[in-house]
Short mmCIF file of C-alpha atoms and ligand atoms in Angstrom, two decimals:
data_model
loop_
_atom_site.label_atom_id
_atom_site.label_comp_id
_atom_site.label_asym_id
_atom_site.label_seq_id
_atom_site.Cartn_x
_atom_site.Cartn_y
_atom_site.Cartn_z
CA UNK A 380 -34.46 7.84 7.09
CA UNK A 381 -32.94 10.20 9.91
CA UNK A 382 -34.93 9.40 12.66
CA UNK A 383 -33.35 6.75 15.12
CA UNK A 384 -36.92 4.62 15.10
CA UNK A 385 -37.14 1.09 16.58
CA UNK A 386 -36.53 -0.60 13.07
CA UNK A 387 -33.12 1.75 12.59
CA UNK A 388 -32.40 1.03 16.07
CA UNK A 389 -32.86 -3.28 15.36
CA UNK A 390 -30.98 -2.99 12.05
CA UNK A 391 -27.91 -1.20 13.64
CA UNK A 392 -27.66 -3.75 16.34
CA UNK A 393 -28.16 -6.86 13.97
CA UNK A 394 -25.50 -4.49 12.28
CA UNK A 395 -23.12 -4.61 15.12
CA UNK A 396 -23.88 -8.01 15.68
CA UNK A 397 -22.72 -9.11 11.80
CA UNK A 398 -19.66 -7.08 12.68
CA UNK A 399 -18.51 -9.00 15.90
CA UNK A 400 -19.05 -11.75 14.35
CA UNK A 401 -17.01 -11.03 11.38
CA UNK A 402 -14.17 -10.19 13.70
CA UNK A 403 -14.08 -12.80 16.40
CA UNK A 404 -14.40 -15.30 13.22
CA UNK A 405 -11.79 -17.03 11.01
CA UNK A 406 -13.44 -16.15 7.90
CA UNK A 407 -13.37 -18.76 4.72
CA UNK A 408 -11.13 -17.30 1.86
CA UNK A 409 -14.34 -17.06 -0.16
CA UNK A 410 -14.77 -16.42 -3.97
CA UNK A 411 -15.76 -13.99 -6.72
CA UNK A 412 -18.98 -14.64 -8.67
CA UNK A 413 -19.93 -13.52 -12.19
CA UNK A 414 -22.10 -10.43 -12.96
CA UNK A 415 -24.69 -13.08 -13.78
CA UNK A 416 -24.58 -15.80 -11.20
CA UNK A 417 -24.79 -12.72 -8.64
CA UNK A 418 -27.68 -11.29 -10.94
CA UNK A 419 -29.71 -14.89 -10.27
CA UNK A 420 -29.20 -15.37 -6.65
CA UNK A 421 -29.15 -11.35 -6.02
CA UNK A 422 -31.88 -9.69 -8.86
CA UNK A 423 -32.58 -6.05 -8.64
CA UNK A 424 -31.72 -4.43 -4.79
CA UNK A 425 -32.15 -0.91 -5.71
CA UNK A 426 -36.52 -0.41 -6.00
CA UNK A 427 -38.61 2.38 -5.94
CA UNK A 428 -40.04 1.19 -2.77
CA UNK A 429 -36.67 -0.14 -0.90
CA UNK A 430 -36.29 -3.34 -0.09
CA UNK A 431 -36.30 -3.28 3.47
CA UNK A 432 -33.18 -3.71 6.41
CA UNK A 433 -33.87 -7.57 6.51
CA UNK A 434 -33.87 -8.15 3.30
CA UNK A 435 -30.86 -5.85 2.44
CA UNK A 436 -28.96 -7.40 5.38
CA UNK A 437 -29.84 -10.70 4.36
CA UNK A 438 -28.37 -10.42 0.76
CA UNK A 439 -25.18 -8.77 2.33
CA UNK A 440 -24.56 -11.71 4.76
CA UNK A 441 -25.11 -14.21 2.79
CA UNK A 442 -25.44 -13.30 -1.05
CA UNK A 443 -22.37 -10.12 -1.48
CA UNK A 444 -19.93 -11.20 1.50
CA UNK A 445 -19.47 -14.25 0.57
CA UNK A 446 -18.28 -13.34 -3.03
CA UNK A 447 -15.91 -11.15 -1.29
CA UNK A 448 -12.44 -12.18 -0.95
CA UNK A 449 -11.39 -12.27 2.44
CA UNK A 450 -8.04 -10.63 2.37
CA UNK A 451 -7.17 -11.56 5.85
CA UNK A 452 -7.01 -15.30 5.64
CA UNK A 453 -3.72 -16.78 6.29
CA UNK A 454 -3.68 -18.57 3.19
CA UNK A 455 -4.12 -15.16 1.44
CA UNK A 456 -0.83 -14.54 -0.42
CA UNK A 457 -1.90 -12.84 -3.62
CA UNK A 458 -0.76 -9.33 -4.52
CA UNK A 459 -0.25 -7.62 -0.98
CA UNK A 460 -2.63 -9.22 1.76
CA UNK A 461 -4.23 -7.19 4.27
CA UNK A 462 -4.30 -8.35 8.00
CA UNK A 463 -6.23 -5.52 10.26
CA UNK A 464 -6.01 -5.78 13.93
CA UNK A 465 -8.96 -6.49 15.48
CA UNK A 466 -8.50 -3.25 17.38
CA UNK A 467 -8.03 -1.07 14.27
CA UNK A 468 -11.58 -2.75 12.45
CA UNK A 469 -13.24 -2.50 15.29
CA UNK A 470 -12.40 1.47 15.36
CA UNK A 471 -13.02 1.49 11.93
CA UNK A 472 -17.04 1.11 12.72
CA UNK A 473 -16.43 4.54 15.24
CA UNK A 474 -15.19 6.33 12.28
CA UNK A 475 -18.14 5.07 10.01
CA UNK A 476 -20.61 6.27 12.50
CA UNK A 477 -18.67 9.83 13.50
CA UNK A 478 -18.63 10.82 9.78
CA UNK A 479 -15.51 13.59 10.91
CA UNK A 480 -14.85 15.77 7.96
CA UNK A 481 -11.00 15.33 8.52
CA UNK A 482 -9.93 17.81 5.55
CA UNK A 483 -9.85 20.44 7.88
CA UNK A 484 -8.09 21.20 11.34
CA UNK A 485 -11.41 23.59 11.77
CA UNK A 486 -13.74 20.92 11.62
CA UNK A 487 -11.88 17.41 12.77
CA UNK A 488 -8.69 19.13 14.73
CA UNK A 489 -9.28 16.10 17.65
CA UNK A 490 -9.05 13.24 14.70
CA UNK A 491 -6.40 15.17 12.73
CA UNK A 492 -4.35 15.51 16.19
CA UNK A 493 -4.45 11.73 16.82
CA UNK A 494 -3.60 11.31 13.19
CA UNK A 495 -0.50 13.01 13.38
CA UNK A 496 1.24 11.42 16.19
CA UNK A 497 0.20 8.58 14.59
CA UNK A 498 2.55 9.92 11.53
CA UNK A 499 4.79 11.43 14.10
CA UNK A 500 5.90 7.63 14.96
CA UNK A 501 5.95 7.23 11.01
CA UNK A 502 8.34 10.30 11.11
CA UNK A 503 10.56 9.39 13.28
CA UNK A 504 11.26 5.25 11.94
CA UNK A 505 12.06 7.32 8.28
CA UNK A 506 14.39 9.93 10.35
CA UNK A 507 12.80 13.12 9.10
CA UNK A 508 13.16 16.02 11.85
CA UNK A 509 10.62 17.63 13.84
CA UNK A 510 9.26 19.90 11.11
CA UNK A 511 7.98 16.65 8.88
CA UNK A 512 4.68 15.97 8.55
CA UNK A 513 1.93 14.81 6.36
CA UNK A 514 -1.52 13.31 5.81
CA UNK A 515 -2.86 9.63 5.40
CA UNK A 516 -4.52 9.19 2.26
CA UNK A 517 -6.77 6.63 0.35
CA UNK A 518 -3.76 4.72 -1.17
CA UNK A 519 -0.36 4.83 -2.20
CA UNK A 520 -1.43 5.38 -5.48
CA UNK A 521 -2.70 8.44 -4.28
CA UNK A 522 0.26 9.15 -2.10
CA UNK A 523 2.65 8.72 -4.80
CA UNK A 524 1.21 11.42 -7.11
CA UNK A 525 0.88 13.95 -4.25
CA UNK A 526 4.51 13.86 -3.35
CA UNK A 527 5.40 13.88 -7.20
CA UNK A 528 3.00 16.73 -7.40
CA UNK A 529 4.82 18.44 -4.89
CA UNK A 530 8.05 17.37 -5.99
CA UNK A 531 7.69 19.20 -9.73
CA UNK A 532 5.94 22.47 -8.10
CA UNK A 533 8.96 22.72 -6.05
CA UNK A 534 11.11 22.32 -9.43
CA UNK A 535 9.03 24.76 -11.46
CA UNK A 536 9.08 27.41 -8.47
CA UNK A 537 13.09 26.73 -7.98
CA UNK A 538 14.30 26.88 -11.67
CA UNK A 539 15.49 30.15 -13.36
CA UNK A 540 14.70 30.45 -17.30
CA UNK A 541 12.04 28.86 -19.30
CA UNK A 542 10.71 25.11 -18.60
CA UNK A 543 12.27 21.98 -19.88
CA UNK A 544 10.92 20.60 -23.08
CA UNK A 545 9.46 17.74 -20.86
CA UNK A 546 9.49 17.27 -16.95
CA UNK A 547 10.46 13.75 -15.98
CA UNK A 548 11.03 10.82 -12.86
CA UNK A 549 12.94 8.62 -12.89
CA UNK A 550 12.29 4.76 -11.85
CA UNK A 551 13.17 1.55 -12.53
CA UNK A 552 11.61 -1.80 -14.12
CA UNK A 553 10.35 -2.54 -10.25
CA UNK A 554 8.60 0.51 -9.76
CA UNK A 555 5.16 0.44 -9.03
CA UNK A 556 2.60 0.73 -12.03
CA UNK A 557 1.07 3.93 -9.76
CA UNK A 558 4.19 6.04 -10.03
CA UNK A 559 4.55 5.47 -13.68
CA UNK A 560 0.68 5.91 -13.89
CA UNK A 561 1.14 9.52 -11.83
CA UNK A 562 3.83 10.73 -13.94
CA UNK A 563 3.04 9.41 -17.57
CA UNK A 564 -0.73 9.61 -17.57
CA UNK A 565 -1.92 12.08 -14.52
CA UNK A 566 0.94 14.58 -14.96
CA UNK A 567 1.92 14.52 -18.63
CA UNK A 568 5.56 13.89 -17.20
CA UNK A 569 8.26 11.87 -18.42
CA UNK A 570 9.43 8.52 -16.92
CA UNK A 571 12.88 7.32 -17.50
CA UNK A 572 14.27 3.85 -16.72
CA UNK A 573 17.02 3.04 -14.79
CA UNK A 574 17.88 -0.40 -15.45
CA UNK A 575 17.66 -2.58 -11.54
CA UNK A 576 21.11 -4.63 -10.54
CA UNK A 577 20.74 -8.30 -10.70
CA UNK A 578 18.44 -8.15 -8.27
CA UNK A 579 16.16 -5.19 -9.59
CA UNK A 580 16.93 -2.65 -7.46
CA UNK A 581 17.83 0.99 -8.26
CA UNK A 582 21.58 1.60 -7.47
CA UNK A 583 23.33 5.10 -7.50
CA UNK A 584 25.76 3.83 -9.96
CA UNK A 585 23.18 2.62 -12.60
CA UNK A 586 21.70 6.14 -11.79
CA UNK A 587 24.70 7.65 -12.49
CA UNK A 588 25.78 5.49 -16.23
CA UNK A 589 21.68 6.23 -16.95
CA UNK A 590 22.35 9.60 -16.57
CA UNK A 591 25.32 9.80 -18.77
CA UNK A 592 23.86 8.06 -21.41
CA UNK A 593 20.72 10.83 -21.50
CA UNK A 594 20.67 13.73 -23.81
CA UNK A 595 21.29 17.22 -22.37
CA UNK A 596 17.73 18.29 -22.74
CA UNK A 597 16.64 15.35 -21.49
CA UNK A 598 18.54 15.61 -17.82
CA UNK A 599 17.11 18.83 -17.97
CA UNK A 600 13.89 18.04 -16.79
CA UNK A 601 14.33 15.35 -14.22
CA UNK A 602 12.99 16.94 -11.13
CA UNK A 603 12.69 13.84 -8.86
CA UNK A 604 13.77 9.82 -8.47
CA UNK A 605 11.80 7.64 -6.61
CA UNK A 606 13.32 4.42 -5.02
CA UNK A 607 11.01 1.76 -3.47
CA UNK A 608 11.96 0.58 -0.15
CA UNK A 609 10.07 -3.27 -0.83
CA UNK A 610 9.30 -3.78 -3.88
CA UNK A 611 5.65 -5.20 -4.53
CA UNK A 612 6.86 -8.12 -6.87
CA UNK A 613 10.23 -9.17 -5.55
CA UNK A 614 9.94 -7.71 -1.58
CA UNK A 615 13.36 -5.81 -2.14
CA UNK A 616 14.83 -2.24 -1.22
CA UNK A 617 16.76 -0.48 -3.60
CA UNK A 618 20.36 1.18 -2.70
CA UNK A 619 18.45 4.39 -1.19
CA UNK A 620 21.82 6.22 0.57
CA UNK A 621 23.31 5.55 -3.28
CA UNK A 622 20.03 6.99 -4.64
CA UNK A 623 20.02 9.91 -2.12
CA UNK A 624 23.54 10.98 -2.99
CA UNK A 625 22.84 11.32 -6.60
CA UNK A 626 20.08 13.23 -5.96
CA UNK A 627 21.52 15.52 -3.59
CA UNK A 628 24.39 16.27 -6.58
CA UNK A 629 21.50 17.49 -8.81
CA UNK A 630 19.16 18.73 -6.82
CA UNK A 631 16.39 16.34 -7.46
CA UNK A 632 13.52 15.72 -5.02
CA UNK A 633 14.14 11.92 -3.67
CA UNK A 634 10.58 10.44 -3.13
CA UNK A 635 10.40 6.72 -1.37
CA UNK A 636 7.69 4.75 -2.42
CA UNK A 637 7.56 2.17 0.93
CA UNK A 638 3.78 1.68 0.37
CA UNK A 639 4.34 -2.19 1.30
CA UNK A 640 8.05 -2.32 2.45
CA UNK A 641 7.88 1.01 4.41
CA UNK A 642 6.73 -0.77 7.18
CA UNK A 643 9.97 -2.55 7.87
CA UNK A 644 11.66 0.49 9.13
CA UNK A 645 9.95 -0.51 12.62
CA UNK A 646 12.11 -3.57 12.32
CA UNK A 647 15.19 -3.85 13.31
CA UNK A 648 16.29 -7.10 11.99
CA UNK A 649 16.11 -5.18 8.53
CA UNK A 650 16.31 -1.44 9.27
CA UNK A 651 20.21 -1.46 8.03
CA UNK A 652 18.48 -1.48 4.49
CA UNK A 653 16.83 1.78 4.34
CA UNK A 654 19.68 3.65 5.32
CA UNK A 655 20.10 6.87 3.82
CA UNK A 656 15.96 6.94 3.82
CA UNK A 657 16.40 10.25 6.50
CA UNK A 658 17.38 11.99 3.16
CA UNK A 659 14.33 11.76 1.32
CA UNK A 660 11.97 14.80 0.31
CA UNK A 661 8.67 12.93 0.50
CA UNK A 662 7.84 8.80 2.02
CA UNK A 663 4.65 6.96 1.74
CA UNK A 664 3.84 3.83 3.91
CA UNK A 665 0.02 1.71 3.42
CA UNK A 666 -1.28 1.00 7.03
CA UNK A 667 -3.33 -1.52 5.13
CA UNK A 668 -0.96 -3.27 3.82
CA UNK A 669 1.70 -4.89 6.42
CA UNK A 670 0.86 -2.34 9.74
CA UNK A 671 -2.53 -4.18 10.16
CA UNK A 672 -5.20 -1.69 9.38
CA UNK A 673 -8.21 -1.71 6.89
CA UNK A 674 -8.39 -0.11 4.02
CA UNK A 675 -8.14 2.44 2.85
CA UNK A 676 -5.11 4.10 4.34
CA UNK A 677 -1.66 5.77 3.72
CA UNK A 678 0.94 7.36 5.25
CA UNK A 679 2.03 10.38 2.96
CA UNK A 680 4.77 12.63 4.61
CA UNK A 681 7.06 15.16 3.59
CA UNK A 682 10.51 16.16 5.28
CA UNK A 683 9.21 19.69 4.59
CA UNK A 684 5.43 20.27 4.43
CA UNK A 685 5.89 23.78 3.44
CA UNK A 686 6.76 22.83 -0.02
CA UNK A 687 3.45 20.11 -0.53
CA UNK A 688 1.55 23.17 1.26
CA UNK A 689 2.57 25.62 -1.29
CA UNK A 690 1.80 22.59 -4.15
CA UNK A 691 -1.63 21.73 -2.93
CA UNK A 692 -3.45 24.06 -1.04
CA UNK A 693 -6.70 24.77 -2.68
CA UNK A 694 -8.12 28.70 -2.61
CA UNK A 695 -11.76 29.41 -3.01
CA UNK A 696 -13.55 32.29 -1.16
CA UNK A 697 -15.55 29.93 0.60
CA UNK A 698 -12.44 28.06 2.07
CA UNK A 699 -10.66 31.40 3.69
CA UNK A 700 -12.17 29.89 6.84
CA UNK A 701 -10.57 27.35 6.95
CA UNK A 702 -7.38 28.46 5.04
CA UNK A 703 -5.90 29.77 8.45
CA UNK A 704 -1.75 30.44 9.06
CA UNK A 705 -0.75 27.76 11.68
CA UNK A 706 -3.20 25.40 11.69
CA UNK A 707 -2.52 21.67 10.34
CA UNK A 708 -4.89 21.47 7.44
CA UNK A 709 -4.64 17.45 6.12
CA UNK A 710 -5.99 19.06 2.58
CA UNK A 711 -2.84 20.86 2.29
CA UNK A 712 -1.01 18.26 1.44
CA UNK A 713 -2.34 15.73 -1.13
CA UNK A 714 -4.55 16.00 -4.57
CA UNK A 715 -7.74 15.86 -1.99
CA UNK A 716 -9.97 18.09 -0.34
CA UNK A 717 -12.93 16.06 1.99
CA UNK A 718 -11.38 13.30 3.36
CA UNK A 719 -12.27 10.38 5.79
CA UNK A 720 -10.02 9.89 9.19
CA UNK A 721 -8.70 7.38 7.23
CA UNK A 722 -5.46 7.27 9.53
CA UNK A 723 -7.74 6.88 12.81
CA UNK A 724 -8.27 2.99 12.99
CA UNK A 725 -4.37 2.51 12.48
CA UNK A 726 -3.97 5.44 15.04
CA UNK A 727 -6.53 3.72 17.78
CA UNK A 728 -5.07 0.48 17.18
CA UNK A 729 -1.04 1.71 17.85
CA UNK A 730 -2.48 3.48 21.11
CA UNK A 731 -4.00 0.67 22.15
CA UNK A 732 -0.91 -1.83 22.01
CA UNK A 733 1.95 0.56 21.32
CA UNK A 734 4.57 0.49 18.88
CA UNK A 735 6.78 -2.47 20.60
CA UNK A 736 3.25 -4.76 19.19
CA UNK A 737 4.01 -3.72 15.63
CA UNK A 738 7.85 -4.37 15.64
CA UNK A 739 7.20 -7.63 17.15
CA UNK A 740 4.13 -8.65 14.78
CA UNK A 741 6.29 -7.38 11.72
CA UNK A 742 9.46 -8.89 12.90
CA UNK A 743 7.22 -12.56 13.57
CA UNK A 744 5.99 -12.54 9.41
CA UNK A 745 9.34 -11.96 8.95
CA UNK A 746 10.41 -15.16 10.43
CA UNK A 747 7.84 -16.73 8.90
CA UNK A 748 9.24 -15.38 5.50
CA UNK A 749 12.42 -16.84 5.87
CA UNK A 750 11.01 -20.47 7.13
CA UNK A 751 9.42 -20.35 4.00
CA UNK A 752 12.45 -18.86 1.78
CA UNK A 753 14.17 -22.07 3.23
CA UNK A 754 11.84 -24.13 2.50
CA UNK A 755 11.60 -23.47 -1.23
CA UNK A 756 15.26 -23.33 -0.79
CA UNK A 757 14.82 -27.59 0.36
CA UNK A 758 12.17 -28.61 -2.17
CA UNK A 759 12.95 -29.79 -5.52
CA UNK A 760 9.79 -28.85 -7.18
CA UNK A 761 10.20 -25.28 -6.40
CA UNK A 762 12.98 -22.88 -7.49
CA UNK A 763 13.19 -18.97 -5.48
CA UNK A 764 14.20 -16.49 -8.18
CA UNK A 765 15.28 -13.54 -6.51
CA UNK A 766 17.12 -13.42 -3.03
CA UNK A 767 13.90 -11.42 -0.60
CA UNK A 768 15.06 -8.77 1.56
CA UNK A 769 11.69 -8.53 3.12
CA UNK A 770 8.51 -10.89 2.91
CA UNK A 771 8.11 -11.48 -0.36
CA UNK A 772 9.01 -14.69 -1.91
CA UNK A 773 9.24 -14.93 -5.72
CA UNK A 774 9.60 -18.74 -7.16
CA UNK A 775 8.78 -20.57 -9.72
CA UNK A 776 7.19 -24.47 -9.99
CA UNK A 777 10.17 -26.74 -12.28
CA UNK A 778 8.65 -27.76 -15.14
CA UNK A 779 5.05 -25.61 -15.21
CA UNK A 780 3.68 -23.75 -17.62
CA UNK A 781 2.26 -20.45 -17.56
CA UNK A 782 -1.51 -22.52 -18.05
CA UNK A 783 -0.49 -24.61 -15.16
CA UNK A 784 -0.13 -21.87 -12.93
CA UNK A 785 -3.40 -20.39 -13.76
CA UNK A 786 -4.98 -23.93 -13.54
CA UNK A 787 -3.87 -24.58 -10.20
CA UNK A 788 -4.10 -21.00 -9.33
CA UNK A 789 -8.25 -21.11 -9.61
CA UNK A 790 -7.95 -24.62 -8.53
CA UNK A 791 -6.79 -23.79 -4.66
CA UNK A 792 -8.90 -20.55 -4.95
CA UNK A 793 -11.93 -22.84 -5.44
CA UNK A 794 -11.01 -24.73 -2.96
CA UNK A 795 -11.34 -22.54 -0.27
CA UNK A 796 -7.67 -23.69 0.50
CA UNK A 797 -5.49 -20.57 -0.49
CA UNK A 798 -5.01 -17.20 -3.06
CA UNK A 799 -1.70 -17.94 -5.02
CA UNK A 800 -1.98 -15.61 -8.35
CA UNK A 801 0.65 -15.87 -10.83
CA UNK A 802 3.17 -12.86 -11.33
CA UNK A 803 6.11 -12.45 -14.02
CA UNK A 804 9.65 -12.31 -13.82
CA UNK A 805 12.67 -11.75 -15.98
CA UNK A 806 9.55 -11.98 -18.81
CA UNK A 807 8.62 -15.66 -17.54
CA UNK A 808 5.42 -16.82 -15.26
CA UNK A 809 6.03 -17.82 -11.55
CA UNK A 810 4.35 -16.72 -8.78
CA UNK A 811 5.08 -15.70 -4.98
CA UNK A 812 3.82 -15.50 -1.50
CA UNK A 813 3.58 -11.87 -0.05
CA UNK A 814 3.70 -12.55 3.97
CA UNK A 815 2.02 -9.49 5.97
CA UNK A 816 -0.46 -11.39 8.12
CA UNK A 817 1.15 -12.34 11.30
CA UNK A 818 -1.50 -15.65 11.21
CA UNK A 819 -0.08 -17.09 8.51
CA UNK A 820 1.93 -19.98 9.23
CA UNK A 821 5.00 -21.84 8.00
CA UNK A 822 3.11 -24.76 8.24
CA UNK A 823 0.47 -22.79 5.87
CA UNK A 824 3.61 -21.96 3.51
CA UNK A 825 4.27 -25.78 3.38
CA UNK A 826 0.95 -27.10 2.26
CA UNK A 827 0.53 -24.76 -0.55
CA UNK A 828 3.90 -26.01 -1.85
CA UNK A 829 2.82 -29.76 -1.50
CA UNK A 830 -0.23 -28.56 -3.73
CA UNK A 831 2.56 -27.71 -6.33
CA UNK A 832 4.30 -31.21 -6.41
CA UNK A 833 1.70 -32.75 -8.78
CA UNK A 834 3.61 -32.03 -12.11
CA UNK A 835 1.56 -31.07 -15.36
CA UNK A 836 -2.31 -29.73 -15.52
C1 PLP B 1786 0.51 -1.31 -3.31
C2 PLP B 1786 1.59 -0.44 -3.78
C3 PLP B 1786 1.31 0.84 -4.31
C4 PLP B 1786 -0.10 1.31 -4.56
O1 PLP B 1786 -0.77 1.52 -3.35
P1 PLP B 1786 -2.37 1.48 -3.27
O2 PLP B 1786 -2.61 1.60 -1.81
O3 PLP B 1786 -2.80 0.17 -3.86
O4 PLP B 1786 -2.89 2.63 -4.05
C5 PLP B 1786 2.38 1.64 -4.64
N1 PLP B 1786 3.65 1.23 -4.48
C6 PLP B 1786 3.96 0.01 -3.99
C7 PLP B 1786 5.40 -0.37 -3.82
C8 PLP B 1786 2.94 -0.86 -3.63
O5 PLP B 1786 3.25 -2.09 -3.15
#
């Protein structure tokens, strides 16, 4: 198995090959199977014996892949879409074969160094000073709960007298299901709702009348708000300078969940809506989600790493080498130890083309967001139901059930034409087109509407 024999040698190029072709390519949108249609066509892989390269190649080309979604087809405008450059999955394979242990500045200092002027340019779109810095994690998921981590050892080291009766965050309605995950399940925290202006954002007034309305004990124990700069359902920013201010006044630790939106600061048609973001404690950002990397990837950095250092460092006797004052351990400053150079393809990739690329590429779905903002605005089949500050259009089809949009929903999926889920808003079914590849088209946007015009299922 670890010699590099003439069969290893065939199977990496035919390898290589597969993974060309999957990038020069405009891949179908594909579709899941069921546990047991993939049990027919696939049977048992895993033998005694092994089934062989060919064989396993074979039922990855043209048995698994295929009932793999392809999240970069233009069409794709489900959840949040994924659109790597070719650059960055092309690196991708580099990091794959490297296998650099990038917990460590001892043992992956050359990947971690790329890394971080990689979050340096992060850094410096949020506004954080030269001190700020970070690690890129799996997810935002993962990125959330870090900085929240952080956040409440900073409160618990910083507060005189006994602990609150219950630590708590607080969010709004819009806030991602990971931050209320983090807080209510992972840290046996506290989440308290701010109710989101007509639009759903978090406001520093509603902060403030939420906070007047709370009991003494429980104010108490807020140690942090976190305010999402692009919402995943409605592609809005919430009042962050309002946020900030309030949270300056009580000395809470301001966390900015920008795990989809984030990536707007490198706009500049929309960087007036994250001001105030320079005052945050702690920002995430997901390369794979609109700055064209694969997965898995985020940006987690904090405007002072000494506190996430003091939160997360992990001591063992084995680790005092590489526990070392000065050096830029990535470990330091999330929930994980081992890690992949998870921030390397997105680093390669913003090398390679520079950072005027990603404004531009951003900036273009942008455009494309409003063409098709205007053109739900122009049909009469279609309603939008909240104004998008980003690229995120929420809408709803006149007259359709919440079975219709399911029906059709599979129906285009099947078709191989486009991914359209159905989301919820205000309590009632609609659905939306998230717009982070810079291949889709208006002229995509369009057709998928036409699909809507016939009227019941
Ligand atoms: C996607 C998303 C997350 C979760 O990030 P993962 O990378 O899926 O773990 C958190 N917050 C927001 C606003 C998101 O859009």
């Amino acid at each position: 198995m670890h010699t590099y024999t003439d069969v290893s040698a065939a199977t990496a190029r035919a390898l290589a090959d597969l993974c060309l072709d999957r990038l020069s390519m405009h891949a179908p949108l594909d579709n899941s199977l069921t546990p047991d249609e993939l049990g027919a066509i696939a049977g048992e892989t895993v033998t005694e014996s092994g089934i062989g390269h060919d064989e396993a190649l074979r039922l990855w080309e043209h048995v698994f892949a295929p009932a793999c979604l392809s999240v970069d087809h233009p069409r794709y405008l489900a959840f949040i879409p994924g659109a790597p450059s070719k650059a960055s999955a092309a690196f991708d394979m580099l990091v794959g074969a490297s296998n650099v242990y990038a917990g460590s500045w001892l043992e992956g200092s050359g990947a971690v160094y790329a890394e971080n002027q990689a979050l340096r340019w992060i850094s410096d779109l949020v506004g954080f000073g030269e001190g700020a810095g970070g690690v890129f994690v799996q997810g935002g998921t993962i990125g959330n709960l870090s900085a929240l981590v952080a956040a409440r050892e900073t409160a618990r080291h910083n507060r005189v007298g006994s602990p609150p009766r219950r630590w708590a965050v607080l969010v709004t309605d819009e806030t991602h299901s990971s931050v209320k995950h983090a807080v209510q399940v992972v840290m046996d925290a506290e989440v308290i709702s701010v109710p989101g202006d007509e639009r759903g954002r978090l406001t520093g007034t509603a902060l403030r009348e939420r906070l007047a309305e709370l009991s003494e004990s429980e104010r108490d124990g807020i140690f942090a708000v976190v305010a999402t700069a692009g919402s995943t359902n409605l592609g809005v920013v919430d009042d962050i300078a309002g946020v900030a201010a309030v949270a300056q006044e009580h000395g809470w630790w301001l966390h900015i969940d920008g795990a989809y939106g984030g990536a707007g600061l490198a706009a500049p048609s929309v960087r007036h809506l994250y001001a105030g973001i320079e005052h945050a404690d702690s920002f995430i950002v997901d390369p794979h989600k609109w700055l064209f990397a694969p997965y898995d990837s985020c940006a987690l950095i904090y405007r002072d790493p000494v506190l996430a250092r003091a939160a997360h460092t992990q001591k063992a006797g084995y680790l005092d080498p590489v526990n070392v004052e000065g050096e830029w351990n990535p470990s330091d400053f999330s929930v994980q130890l081992t890690r992949r150079a998870r921030g390397l393809p997105f680093w390669f990739s913003l090398a390679v083309h520079g950072t005027a690329a990603y404004t531009d590429a951003i900036e273009h779905t942008l455009t494309v967001a409003r063409a098709g903002r205007d053109l739900i605005g122009a049909a009469e089949h279609v309603r939008l139901l909240a104004e998008p500050d980003l690229s995120v259009l929420i809408f709803e089809r006149i007259g359709w059930s919440a079975s219709d949009y399911v029906t059709w929903s599979a129906e285009v999926l099947n078709d191989g034409f486009a991914f359209v889920t159905p989301t919820k808003h205000d309590g009632k079914v609609c659905t939306r087109f998230a717009i982070v590849n810079p291949t889709t088209t208006v002229d995509d946007l369009r057709q998928i509407l036409n699909s809507m015009r016939q009227a019941a299922r």
